[in-house]
Short mmCIF file of C-alpha atoms and ligand atoms in Angstrom, two decimals:
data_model
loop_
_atom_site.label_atom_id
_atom_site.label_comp_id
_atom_site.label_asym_id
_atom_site.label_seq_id
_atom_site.Cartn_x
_atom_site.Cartn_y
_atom_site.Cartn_z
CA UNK A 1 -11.39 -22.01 -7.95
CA UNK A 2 -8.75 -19.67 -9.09
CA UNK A 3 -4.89 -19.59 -8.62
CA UNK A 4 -2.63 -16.71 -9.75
CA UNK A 5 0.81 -16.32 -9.18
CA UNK A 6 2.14 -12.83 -7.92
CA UNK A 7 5.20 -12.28 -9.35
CA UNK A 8 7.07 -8.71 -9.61
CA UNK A 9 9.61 -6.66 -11.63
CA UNK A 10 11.78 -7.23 -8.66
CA UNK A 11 12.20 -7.36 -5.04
CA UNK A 12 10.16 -4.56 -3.14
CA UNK A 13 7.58 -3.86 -5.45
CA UNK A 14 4.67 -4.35 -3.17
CA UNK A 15 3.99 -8.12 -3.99
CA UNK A 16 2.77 -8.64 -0.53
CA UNK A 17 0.79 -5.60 -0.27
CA UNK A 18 -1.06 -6.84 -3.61
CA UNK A 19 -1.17 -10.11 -2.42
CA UNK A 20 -2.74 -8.70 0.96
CA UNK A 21 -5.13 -6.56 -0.98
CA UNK A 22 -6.26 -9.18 -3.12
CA UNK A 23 -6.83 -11.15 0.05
CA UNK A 24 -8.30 -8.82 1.63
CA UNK A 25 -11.54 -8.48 -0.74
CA UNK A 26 -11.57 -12.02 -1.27
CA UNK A 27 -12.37 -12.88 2.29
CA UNK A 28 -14.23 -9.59 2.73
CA UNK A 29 -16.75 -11.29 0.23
CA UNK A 30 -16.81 -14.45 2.43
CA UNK A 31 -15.05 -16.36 -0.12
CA UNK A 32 -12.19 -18.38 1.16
CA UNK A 33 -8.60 -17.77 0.57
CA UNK A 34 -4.79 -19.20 0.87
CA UNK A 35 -1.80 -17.33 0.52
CA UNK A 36 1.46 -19.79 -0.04
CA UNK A 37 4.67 -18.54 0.10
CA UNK A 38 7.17 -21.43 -1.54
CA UNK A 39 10.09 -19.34 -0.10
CA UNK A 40 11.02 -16.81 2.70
CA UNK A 41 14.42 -15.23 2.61
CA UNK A 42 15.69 -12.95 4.51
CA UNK A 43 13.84 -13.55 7.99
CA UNK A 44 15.45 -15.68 11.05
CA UNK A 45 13.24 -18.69 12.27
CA UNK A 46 10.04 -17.83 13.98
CA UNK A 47 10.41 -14.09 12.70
CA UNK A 48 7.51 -12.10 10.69
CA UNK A 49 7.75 -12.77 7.41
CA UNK A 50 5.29 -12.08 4.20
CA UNK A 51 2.71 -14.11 5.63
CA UNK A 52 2.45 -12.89 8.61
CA UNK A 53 2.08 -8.71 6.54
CA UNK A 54 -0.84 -10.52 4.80
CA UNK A 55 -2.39 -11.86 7.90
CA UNK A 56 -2.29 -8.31 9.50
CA UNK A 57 -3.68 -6.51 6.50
CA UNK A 58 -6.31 -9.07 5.48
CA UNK A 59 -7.32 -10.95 8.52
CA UNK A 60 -7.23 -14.22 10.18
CA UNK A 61 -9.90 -15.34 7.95
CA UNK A 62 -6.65 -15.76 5.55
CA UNK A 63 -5.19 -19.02 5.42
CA UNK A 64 -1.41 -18.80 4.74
CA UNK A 65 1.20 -21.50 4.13
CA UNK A 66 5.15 -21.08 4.09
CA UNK A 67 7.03 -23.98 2.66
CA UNK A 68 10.20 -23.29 3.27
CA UNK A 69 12.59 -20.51 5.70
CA UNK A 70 15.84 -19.22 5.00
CA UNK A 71 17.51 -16.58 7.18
CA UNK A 72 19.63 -15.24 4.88
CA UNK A 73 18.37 -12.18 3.01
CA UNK A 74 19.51 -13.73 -0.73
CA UNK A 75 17.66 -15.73 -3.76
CA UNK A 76 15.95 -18.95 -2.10
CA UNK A 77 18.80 -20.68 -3.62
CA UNK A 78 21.67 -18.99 -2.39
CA UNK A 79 20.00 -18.43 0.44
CA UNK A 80 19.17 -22.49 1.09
CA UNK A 81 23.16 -22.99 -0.15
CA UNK A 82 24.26 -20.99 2.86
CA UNK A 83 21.56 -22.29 5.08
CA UNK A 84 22.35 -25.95 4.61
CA UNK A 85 18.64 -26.83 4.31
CA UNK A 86 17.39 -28.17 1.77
CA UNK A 87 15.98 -26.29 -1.14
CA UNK A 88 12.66 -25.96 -2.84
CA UNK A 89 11.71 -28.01 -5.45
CA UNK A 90 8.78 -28.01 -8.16
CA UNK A 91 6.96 -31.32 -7.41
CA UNK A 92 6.85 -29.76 -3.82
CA UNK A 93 5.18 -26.59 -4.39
CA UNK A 94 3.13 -27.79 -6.97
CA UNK A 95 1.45 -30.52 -4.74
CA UNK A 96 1.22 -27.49 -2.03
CA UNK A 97 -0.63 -25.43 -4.75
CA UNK A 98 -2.69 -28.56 -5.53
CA UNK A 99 -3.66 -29.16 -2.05
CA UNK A 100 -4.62 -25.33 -1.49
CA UNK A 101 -6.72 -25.25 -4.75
CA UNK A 102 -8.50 -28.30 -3.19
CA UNK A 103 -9.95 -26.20 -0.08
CA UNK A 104 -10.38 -22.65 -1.23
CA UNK A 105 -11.54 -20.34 -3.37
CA UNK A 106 -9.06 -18.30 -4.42
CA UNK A 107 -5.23 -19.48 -4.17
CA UNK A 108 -2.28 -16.86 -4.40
CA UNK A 109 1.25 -17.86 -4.88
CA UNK A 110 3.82 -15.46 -3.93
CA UNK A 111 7.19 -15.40 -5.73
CA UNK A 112 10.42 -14.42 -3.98
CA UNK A 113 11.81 -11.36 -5.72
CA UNK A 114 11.18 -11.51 -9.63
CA UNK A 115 9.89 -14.31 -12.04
CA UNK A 116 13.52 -15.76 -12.54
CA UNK A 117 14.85 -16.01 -9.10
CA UNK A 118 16.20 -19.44 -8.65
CA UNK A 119 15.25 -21.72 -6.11
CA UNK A 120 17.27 -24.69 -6.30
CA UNK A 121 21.29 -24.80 -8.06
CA UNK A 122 19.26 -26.40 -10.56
CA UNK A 123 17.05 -23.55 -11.43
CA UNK A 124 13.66 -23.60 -11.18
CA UNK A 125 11.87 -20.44 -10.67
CA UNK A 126 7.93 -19.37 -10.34
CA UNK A 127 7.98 -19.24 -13.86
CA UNK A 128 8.26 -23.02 -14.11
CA UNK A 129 5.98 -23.01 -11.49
CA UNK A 130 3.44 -21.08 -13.34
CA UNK A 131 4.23 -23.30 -16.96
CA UNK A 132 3.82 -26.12 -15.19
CA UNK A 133 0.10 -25.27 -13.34
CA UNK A 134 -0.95 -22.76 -16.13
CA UNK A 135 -1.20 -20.26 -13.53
CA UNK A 136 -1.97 -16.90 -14.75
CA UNK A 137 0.66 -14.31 -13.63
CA UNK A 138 -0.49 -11.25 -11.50
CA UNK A 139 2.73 -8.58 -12.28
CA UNK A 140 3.16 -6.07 -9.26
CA UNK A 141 5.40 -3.23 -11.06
CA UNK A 142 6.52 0.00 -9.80
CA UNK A 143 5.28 3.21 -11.29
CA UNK A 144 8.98 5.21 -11.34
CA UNK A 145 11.41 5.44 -13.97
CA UNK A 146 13.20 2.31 -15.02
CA UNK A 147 9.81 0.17 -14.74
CA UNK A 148 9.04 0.42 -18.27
CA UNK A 149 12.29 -1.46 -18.74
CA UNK A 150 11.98 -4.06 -16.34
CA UNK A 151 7.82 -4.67 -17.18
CA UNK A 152 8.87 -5.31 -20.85
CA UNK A 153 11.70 -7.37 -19.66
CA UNK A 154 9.15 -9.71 -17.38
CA UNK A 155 6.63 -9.82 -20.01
CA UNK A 156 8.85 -10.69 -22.91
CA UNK A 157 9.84 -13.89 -20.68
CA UNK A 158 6.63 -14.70 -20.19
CA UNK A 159 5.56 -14.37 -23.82
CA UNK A 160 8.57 -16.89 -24.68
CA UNK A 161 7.66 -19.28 -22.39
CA UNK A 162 3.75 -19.11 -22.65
CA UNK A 163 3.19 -18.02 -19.57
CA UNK A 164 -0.58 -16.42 -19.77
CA UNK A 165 -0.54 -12.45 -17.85
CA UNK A 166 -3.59 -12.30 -15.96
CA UNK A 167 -2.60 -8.25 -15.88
CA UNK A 168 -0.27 -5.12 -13.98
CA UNK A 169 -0.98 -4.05 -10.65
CA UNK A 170 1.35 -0.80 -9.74
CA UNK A 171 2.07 -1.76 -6.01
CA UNK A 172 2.70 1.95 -4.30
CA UNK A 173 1.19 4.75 -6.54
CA UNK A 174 2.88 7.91 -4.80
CA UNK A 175 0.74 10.27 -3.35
CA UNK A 176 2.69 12.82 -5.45
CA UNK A 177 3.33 11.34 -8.37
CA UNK A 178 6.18 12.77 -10.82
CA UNK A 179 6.36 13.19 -14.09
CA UNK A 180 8.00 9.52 -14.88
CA UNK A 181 4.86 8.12 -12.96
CA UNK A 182 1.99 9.57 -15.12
CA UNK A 183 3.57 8.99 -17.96
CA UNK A 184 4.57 5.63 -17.35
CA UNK A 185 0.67 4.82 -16.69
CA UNK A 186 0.00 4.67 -20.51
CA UNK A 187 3.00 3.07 -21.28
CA UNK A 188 2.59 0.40 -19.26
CA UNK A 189 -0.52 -0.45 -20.45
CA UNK A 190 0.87 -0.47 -24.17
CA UNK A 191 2.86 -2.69 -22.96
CA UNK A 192 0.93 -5.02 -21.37
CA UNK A 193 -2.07 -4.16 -24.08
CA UNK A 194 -4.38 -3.59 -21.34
CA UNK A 195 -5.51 -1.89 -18.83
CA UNK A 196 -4.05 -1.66 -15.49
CA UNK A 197 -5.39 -4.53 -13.03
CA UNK A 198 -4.68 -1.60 -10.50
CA UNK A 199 -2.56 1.05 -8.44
CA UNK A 200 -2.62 0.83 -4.50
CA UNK A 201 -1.87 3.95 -2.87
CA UNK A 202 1.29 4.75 -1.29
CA UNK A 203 1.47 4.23 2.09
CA UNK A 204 -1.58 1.56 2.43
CA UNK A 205 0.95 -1.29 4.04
CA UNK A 206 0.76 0.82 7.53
CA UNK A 207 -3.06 0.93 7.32
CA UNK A 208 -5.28 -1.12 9.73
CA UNK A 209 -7.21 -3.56 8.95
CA UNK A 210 -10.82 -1.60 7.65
CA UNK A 211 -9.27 1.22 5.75
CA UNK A 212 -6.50 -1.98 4.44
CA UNK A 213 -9.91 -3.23 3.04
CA UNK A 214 -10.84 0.37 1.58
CA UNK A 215 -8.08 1.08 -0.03
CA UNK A 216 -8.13 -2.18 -1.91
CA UNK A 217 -10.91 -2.40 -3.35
CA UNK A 218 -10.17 1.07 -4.44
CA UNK A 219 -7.05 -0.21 -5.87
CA UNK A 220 -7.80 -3.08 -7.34
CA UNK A 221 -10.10 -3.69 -10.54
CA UNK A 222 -13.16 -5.38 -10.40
CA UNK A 223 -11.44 -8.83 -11.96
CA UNK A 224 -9.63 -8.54 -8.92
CA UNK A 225 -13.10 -8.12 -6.72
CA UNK A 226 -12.46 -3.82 -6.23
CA UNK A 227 -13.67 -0.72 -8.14
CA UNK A 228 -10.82 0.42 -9.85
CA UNK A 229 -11.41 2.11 -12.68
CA UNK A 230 -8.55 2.06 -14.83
CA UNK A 231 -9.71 4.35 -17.78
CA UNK A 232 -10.49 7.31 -15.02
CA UNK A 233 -7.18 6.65 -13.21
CA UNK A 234 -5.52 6.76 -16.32
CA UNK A 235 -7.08 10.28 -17.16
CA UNK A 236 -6.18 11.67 -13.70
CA UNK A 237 -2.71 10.68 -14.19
CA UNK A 238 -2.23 11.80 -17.90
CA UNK A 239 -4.33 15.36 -17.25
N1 ATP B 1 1.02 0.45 -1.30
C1 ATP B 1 1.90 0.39 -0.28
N2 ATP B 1 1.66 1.07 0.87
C2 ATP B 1 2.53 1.02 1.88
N3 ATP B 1 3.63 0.38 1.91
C3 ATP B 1 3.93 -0.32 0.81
C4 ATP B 1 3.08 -0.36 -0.34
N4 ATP B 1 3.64 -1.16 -1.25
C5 ATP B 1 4.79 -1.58 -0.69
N5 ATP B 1 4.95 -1.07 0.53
C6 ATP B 1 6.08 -1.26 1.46
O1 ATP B 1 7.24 -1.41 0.67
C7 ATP B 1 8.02 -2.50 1.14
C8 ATP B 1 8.08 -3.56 0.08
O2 ATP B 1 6.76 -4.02 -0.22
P1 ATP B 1 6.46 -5.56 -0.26
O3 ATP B 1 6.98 -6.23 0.99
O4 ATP B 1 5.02 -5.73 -0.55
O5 ATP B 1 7.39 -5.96 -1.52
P2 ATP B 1 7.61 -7.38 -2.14
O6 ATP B 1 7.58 -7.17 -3.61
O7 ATP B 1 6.62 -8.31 -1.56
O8 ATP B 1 9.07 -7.75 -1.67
P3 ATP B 1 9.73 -9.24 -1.51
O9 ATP B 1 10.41 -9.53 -2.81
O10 ATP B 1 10.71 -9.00 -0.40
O11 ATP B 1 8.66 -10.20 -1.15
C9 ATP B 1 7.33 -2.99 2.42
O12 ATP B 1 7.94 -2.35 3.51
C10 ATP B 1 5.91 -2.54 2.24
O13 ATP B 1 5.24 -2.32 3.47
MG1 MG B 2 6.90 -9.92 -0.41
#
């Protein structure tokens, strides 16, 4: 049984895509899976939200749990504020992650936004979560300039709290990539002092559900259950 937490640089990094991808192989193996989303901003009631992206990429197969919906498209807690409802709160996603680890195989937690996005007025965030459960943080960054920033930012929180990095995924790797993207390949593994965990090809999100499955495990790394090889993508991109 392993858990990791999918956290991000920021909103719109391609979380859910990883999170789908990782999913994806996981059942593909016949190995049973649950995605939990503590928090969903930003869709109304009974709308699509993350869940239902990994569901369509990575199949039924995928069990998927949403503990809480706000509307609004703002933090969970400013979101919950405006809402009315109530907000999330540690002992409650922790139990959910408890119960999830009891049934399946593999167990991925998707964050809202970045590590420190508040959830309640009194501040908790996935990376108490993560402190609290040990999880080992999965880090979906972009590949563009400004990521080199905002990776060392996210890991030098992590570092101060103890929060273990299970490794960088790069959640859209552009089918032309620029400059700022090669060389950022390197640099992000200096940062992270190893190699990438992976790089899922642009456009992949719109995919259906067989070359979804494809393109992930030629994404993803074999810790993540893919053939990724990060040395060779690393040479491509720095050539
Ligand atoms: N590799 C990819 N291929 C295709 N589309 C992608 C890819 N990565 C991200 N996207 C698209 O970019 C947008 C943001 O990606 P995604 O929803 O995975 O981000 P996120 O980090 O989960 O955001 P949030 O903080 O809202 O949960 C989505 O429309 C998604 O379909
Ligand atoms: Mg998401």
């Amino acid at each position: 049984m392993t858990t990791l937490l999918l956290s991000g640089t920021g909103t719109d990094v391609g979380k859910t895509v990883v999170t789908a991808a990782v999913a994806s192989l996981t059942v593909g193996r016949s190995r049973t899976c649950t995605v939990i989303k503590p928090g969903q901003t930003g869709v109304p009631d009974g709308g699509p939200g993350d869940l239902a992206d990994v569901v369509r990429l990575a199949g039924e197969q995928v069990r998927v749990v949403e503990l809480a919906r706000y509307p609004d498209p703002l933090s969970p807690a400013a979101a919950a504020r405006r809402s009315g409802r109530p907000t999330l709160d540690l002992a409650r996603v922790t139990a959910a992650v408890l119960q999830a680890q009891r049934d399946s195989d593999l167990v991925l937690v998707e964050g809202a936004g970045g590590l420190l996005v508040h959830y309640d007025d009194d501040g908790f965030t996935m990376a108490d979560l993560a402190r609290t459960l040990r999880l080992p943080v999965l880090l979906v960054v972009s590949s563009g300039l400004g990521t080199l920033n905002s990776t060392a930012l996210t890991l030098e929180v992590m570092a101060g709290r103890g929060l273990e990095l299970a490794g960088l995924v790069i959640g859209s790797w552009p089918e032309r990539p620029t400059l700022a993207d090669c060389s950022n390949v390197p640099d992000l593994e200096r940062l992270s002092a190893r190699p990438l965990l992976g790089a899922l090809a642009a456009g992949i999100g719109a995919a259906d559900r067989s070359g979804f499955a494809a393109a992930a495990d030629a994404g993803l790394a074999p810790a993540l259950g893919g053939s990724f090889d990060a040395a060779a993508f690393r040479r491509a991109a720095t050539a």
